[in-house]
Tab-separated table of C-alpha atoms in Angstrom:
chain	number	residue	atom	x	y	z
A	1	UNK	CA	25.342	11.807	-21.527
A	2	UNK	CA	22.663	9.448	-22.736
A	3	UNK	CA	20.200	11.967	-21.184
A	4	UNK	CA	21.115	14.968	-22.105
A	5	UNK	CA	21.472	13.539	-25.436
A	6	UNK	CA	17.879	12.523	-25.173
A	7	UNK	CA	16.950	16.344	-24.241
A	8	UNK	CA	18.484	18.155	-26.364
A	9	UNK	CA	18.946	16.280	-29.962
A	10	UNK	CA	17.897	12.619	-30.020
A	11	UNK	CA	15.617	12.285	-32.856
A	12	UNK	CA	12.247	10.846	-32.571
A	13	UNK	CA	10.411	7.956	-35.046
A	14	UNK	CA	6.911	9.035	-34.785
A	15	UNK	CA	3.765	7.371	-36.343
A	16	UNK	CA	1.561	9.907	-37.255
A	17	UNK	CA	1.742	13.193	-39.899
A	18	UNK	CA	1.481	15.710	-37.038
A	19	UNK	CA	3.451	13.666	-34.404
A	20	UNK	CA	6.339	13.891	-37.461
A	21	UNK	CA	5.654	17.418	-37.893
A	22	UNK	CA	6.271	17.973	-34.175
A	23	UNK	CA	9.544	15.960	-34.212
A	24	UNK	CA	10.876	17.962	-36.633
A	25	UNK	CA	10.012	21.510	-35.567
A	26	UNK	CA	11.538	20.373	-31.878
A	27	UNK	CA	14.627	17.769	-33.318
A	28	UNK	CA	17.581	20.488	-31.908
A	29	UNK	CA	17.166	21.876	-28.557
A	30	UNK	CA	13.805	19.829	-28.345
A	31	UNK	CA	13.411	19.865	-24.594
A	32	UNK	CA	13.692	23.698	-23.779
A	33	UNK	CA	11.493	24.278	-26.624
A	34	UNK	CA	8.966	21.889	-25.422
A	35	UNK	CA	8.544	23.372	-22.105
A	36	UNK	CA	8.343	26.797	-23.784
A	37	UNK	CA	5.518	26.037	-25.727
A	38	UNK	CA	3.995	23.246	-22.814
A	39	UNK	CA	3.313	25.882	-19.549
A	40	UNK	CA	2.076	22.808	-17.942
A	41	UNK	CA	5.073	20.557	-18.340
A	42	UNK	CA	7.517	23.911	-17.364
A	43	UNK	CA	5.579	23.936	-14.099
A	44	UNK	CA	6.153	20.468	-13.480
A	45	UNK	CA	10.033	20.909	-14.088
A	46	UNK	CA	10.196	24.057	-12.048
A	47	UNK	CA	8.323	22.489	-8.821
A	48	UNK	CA	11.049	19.620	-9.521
A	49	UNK	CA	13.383	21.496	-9.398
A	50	UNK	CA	12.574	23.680	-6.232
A	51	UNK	CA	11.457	19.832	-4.269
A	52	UNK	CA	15.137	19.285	-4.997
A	53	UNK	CA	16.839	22.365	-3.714
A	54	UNK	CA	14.867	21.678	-0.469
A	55	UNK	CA	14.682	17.801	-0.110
A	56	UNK	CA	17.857	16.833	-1.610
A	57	UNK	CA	19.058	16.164	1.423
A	58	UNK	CA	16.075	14.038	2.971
A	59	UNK	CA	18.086	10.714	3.007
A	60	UNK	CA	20.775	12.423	4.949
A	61	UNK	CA	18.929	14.060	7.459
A	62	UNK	CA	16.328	10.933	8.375
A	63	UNK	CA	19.381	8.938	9.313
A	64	UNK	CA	21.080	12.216	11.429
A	65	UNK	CA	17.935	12.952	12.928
A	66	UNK	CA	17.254	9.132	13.645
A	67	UNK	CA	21.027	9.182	15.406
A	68	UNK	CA	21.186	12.207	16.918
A	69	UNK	CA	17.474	13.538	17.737
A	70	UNK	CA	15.954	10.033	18.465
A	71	UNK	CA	18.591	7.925	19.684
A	72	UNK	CA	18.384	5.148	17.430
A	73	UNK	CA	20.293	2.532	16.668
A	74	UNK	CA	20.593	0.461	13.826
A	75	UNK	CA	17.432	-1.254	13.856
A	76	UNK	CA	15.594	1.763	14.408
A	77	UNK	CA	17.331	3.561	10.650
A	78	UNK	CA	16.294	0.585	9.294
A	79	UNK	CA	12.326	0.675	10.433
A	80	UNK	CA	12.462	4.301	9.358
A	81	UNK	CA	14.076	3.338	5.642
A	82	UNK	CA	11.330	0.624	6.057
A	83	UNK	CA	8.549	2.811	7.059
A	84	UNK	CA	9.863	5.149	3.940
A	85	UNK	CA	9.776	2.383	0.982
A	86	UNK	CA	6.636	1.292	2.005
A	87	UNK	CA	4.715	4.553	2.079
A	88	UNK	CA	6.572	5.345	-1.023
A	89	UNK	CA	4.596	2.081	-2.593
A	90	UNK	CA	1.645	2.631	-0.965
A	91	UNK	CA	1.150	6.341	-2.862
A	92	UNK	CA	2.644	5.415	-5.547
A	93	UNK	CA	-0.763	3.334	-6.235
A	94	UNK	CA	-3.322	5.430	-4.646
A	95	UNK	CA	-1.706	8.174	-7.015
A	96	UNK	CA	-2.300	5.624	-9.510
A	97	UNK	CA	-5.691	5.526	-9.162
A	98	UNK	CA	-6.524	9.407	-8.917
A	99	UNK	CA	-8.866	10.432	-11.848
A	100	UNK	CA	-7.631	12.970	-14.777
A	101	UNK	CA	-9.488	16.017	-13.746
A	102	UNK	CA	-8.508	15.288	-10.213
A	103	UNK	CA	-4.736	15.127	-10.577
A	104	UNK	CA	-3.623	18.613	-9.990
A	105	UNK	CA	-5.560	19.257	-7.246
A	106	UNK	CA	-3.581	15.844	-5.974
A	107	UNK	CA	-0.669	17.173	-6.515
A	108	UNK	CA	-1.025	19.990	-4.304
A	109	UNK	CA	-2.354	18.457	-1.791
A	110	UNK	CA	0.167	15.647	-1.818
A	111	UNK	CA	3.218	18.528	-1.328
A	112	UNK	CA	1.418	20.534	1.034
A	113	UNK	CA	0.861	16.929	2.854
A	114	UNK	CA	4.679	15.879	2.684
A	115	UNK	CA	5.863	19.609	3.746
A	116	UNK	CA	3.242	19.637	6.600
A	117	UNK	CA	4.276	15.978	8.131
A	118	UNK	CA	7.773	16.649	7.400
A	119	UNK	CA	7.929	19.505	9.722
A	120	UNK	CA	5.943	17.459	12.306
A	121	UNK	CA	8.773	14.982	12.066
A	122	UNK	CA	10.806	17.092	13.703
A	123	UNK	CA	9.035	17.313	16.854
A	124	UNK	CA	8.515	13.608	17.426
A	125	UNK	CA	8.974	12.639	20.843
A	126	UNK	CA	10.315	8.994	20.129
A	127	UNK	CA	10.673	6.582	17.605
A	128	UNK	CA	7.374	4.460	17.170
A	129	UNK	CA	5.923	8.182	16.513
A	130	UNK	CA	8.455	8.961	14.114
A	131	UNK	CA	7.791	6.124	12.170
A	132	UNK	CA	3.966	6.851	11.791
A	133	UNK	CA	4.602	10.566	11.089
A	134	UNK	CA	7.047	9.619	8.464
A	135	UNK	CA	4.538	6.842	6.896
A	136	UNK	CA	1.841	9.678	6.155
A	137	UNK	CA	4.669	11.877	4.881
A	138	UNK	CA	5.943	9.042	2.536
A	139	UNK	CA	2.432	8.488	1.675
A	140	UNK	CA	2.216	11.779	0.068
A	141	UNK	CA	5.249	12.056	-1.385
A	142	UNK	CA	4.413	8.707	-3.440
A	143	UNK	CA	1.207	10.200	-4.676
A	144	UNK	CA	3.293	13.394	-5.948
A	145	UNK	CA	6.046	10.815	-7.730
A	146	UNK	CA	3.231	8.918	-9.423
A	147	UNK	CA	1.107	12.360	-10.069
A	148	UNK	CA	4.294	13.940	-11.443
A	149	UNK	CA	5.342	11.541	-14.276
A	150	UNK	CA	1.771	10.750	-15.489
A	151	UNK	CA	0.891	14.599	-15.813
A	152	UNK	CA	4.366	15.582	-17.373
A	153	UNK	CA	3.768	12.520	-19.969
A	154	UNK	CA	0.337	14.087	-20.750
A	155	UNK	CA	1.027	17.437	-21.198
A	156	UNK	CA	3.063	17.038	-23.914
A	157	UNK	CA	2.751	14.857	-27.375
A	158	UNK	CA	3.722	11.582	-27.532
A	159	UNK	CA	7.186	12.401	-29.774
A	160	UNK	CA	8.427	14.406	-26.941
A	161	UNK	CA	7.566	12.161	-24.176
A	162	UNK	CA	11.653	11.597	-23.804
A	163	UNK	CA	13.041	14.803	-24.357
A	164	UNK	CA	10.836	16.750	-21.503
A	165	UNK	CA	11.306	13.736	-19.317
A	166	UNK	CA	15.068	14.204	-19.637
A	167	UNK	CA	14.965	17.739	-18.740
A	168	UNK	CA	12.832	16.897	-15.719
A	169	UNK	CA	15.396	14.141	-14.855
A	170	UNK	CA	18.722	15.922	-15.292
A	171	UNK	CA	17.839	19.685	-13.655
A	172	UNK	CA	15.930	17.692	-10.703
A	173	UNK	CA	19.393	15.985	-10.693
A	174	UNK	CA	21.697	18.262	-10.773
A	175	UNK	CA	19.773	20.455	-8.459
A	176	UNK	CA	19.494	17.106	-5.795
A	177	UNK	CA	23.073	17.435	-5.885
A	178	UNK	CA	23.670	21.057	-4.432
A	179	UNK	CA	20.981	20.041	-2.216
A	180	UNK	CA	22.731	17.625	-0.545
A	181	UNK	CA	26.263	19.481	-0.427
A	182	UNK	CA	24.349	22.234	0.933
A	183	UNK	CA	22.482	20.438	3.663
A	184	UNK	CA	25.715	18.267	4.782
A	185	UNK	CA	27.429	21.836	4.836
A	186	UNK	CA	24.251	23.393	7.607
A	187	UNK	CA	24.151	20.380	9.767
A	188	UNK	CA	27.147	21.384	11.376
A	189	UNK	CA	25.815	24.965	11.946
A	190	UNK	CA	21.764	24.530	12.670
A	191	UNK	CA	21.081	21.128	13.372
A	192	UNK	CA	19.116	18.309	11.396
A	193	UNK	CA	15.504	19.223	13.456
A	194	UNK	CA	15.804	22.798	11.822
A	195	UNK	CA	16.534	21.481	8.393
A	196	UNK	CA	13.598	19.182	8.498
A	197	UNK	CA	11.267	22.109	9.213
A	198	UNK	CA	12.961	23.991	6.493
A	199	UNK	CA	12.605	21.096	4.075
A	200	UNK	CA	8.777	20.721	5.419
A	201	UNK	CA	8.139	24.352	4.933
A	202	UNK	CA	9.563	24.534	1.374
A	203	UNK	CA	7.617	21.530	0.617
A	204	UNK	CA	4.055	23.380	1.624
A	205	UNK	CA	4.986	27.194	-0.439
A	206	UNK	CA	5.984	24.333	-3.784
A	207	UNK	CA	2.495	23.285	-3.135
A	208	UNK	CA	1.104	26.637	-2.494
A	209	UNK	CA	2.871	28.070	-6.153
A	210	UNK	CA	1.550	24.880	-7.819
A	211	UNK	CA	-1.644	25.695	-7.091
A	212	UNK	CA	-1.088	29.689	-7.921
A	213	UNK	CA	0.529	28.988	-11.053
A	214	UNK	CA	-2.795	26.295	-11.806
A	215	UNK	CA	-4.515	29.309	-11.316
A	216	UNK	CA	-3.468	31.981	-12.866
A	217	UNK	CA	-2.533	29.885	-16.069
A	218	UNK	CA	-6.349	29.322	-16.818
């Protein structure tokens, strides 16, 4: 509730003329307006929100495919969930350290990276390969996390830093969600290794249309 409140109507204390201005004109219904006026920050949400129709089910299907594909056992989920936390870290600071005018070509190459080792995931012939596969992967994906805050937050001013944040957070959210109904509802039918090349695939086309949009926006 405390989210969406933040979206939609939470008003803003902001210190300058035109940062007051902009408070005002975007006080009800202020994140959908934002990301009207902001076609940068509405790319951002949409490429959220497609990374969570196709991942929202990555923490499921690591610890299926771990099980079922790679035989492992309880130690072995836990060196993957290891493997994950630390590449998470790991490109969360490299992303960190990406200069401005580089970041959105970082971006796109940090999904088409995730999609591409995704997908190799699901050929790994044993664990120990697995685990290196899925450390580049992670990698990437902690560049995009860190990429995808800091160039939301800068796209738009200051004042509306919460309310287009909220939007990101609830529809990437909500759309997690049907994700991961969907993907515990297809496990049963095509398998966990298909999913992960689905999921790896979708990851590479939401870097592809990041990088089409970037284009044909200038």
């Amino acid at each position: 509730m405390c989210v969406v409140a933040a979206a939609v109507a939470w008003p803003v204390r902001s210190r300058s003329a035109r940062e007051r201005e902009e408070g005002q004109r975007f006080r009800f219904g202020g994140g959908l307006a934002a990301l009207r006026r902001y076609p940068l920050a509405r790319r951002i949400v949409l490429v959220g929100i497609a990374w969570g129709l196709v991942g929202g089910g990555y923490e499921v299907l690591l610890a299926v495919f771990a099980t079922r594909v790679l035989g492992a056992d309880g130690t072995g989920i836990g060196l993957l969930y290891l493997v994950d936390g630390v590449g998470v870290l790991v490109g969360s600071l490299l992303g960190g350290r990406v200069p401005a005018h580089r970041r959105q070509l970082a971006f796109t190459i940090g999904y088409i990276t995730q999609g591409a080792l995704w997908t190799l995931f699901a050929a790994s012939p044993g664990l120990l390969t697995a685990m290196a596969v899925l450390l580049g992967m992670r990698v990437a994906s902690g560049v995009v996390i860190a990429l995808d805050t800091t160039l939301l937050l800068e796209s738009v001013p200051e004042s509306l830093h919460g309310r287009v944040f909220s939007m990101h957070a609830v529809s990437y959210g909500a759309v997690l969600r049907v994700s991961l109904s969907a993907t515990g509802a297809l496990l049963g039918v095509v398998g966990a290794p298909a999913l992960v090349v689905a999921g790896g695939v979708g990851s590479v086309l939401i870097g592809l249309f990041w990088a089409y949009a970037g284009r044909s926006s200038r």
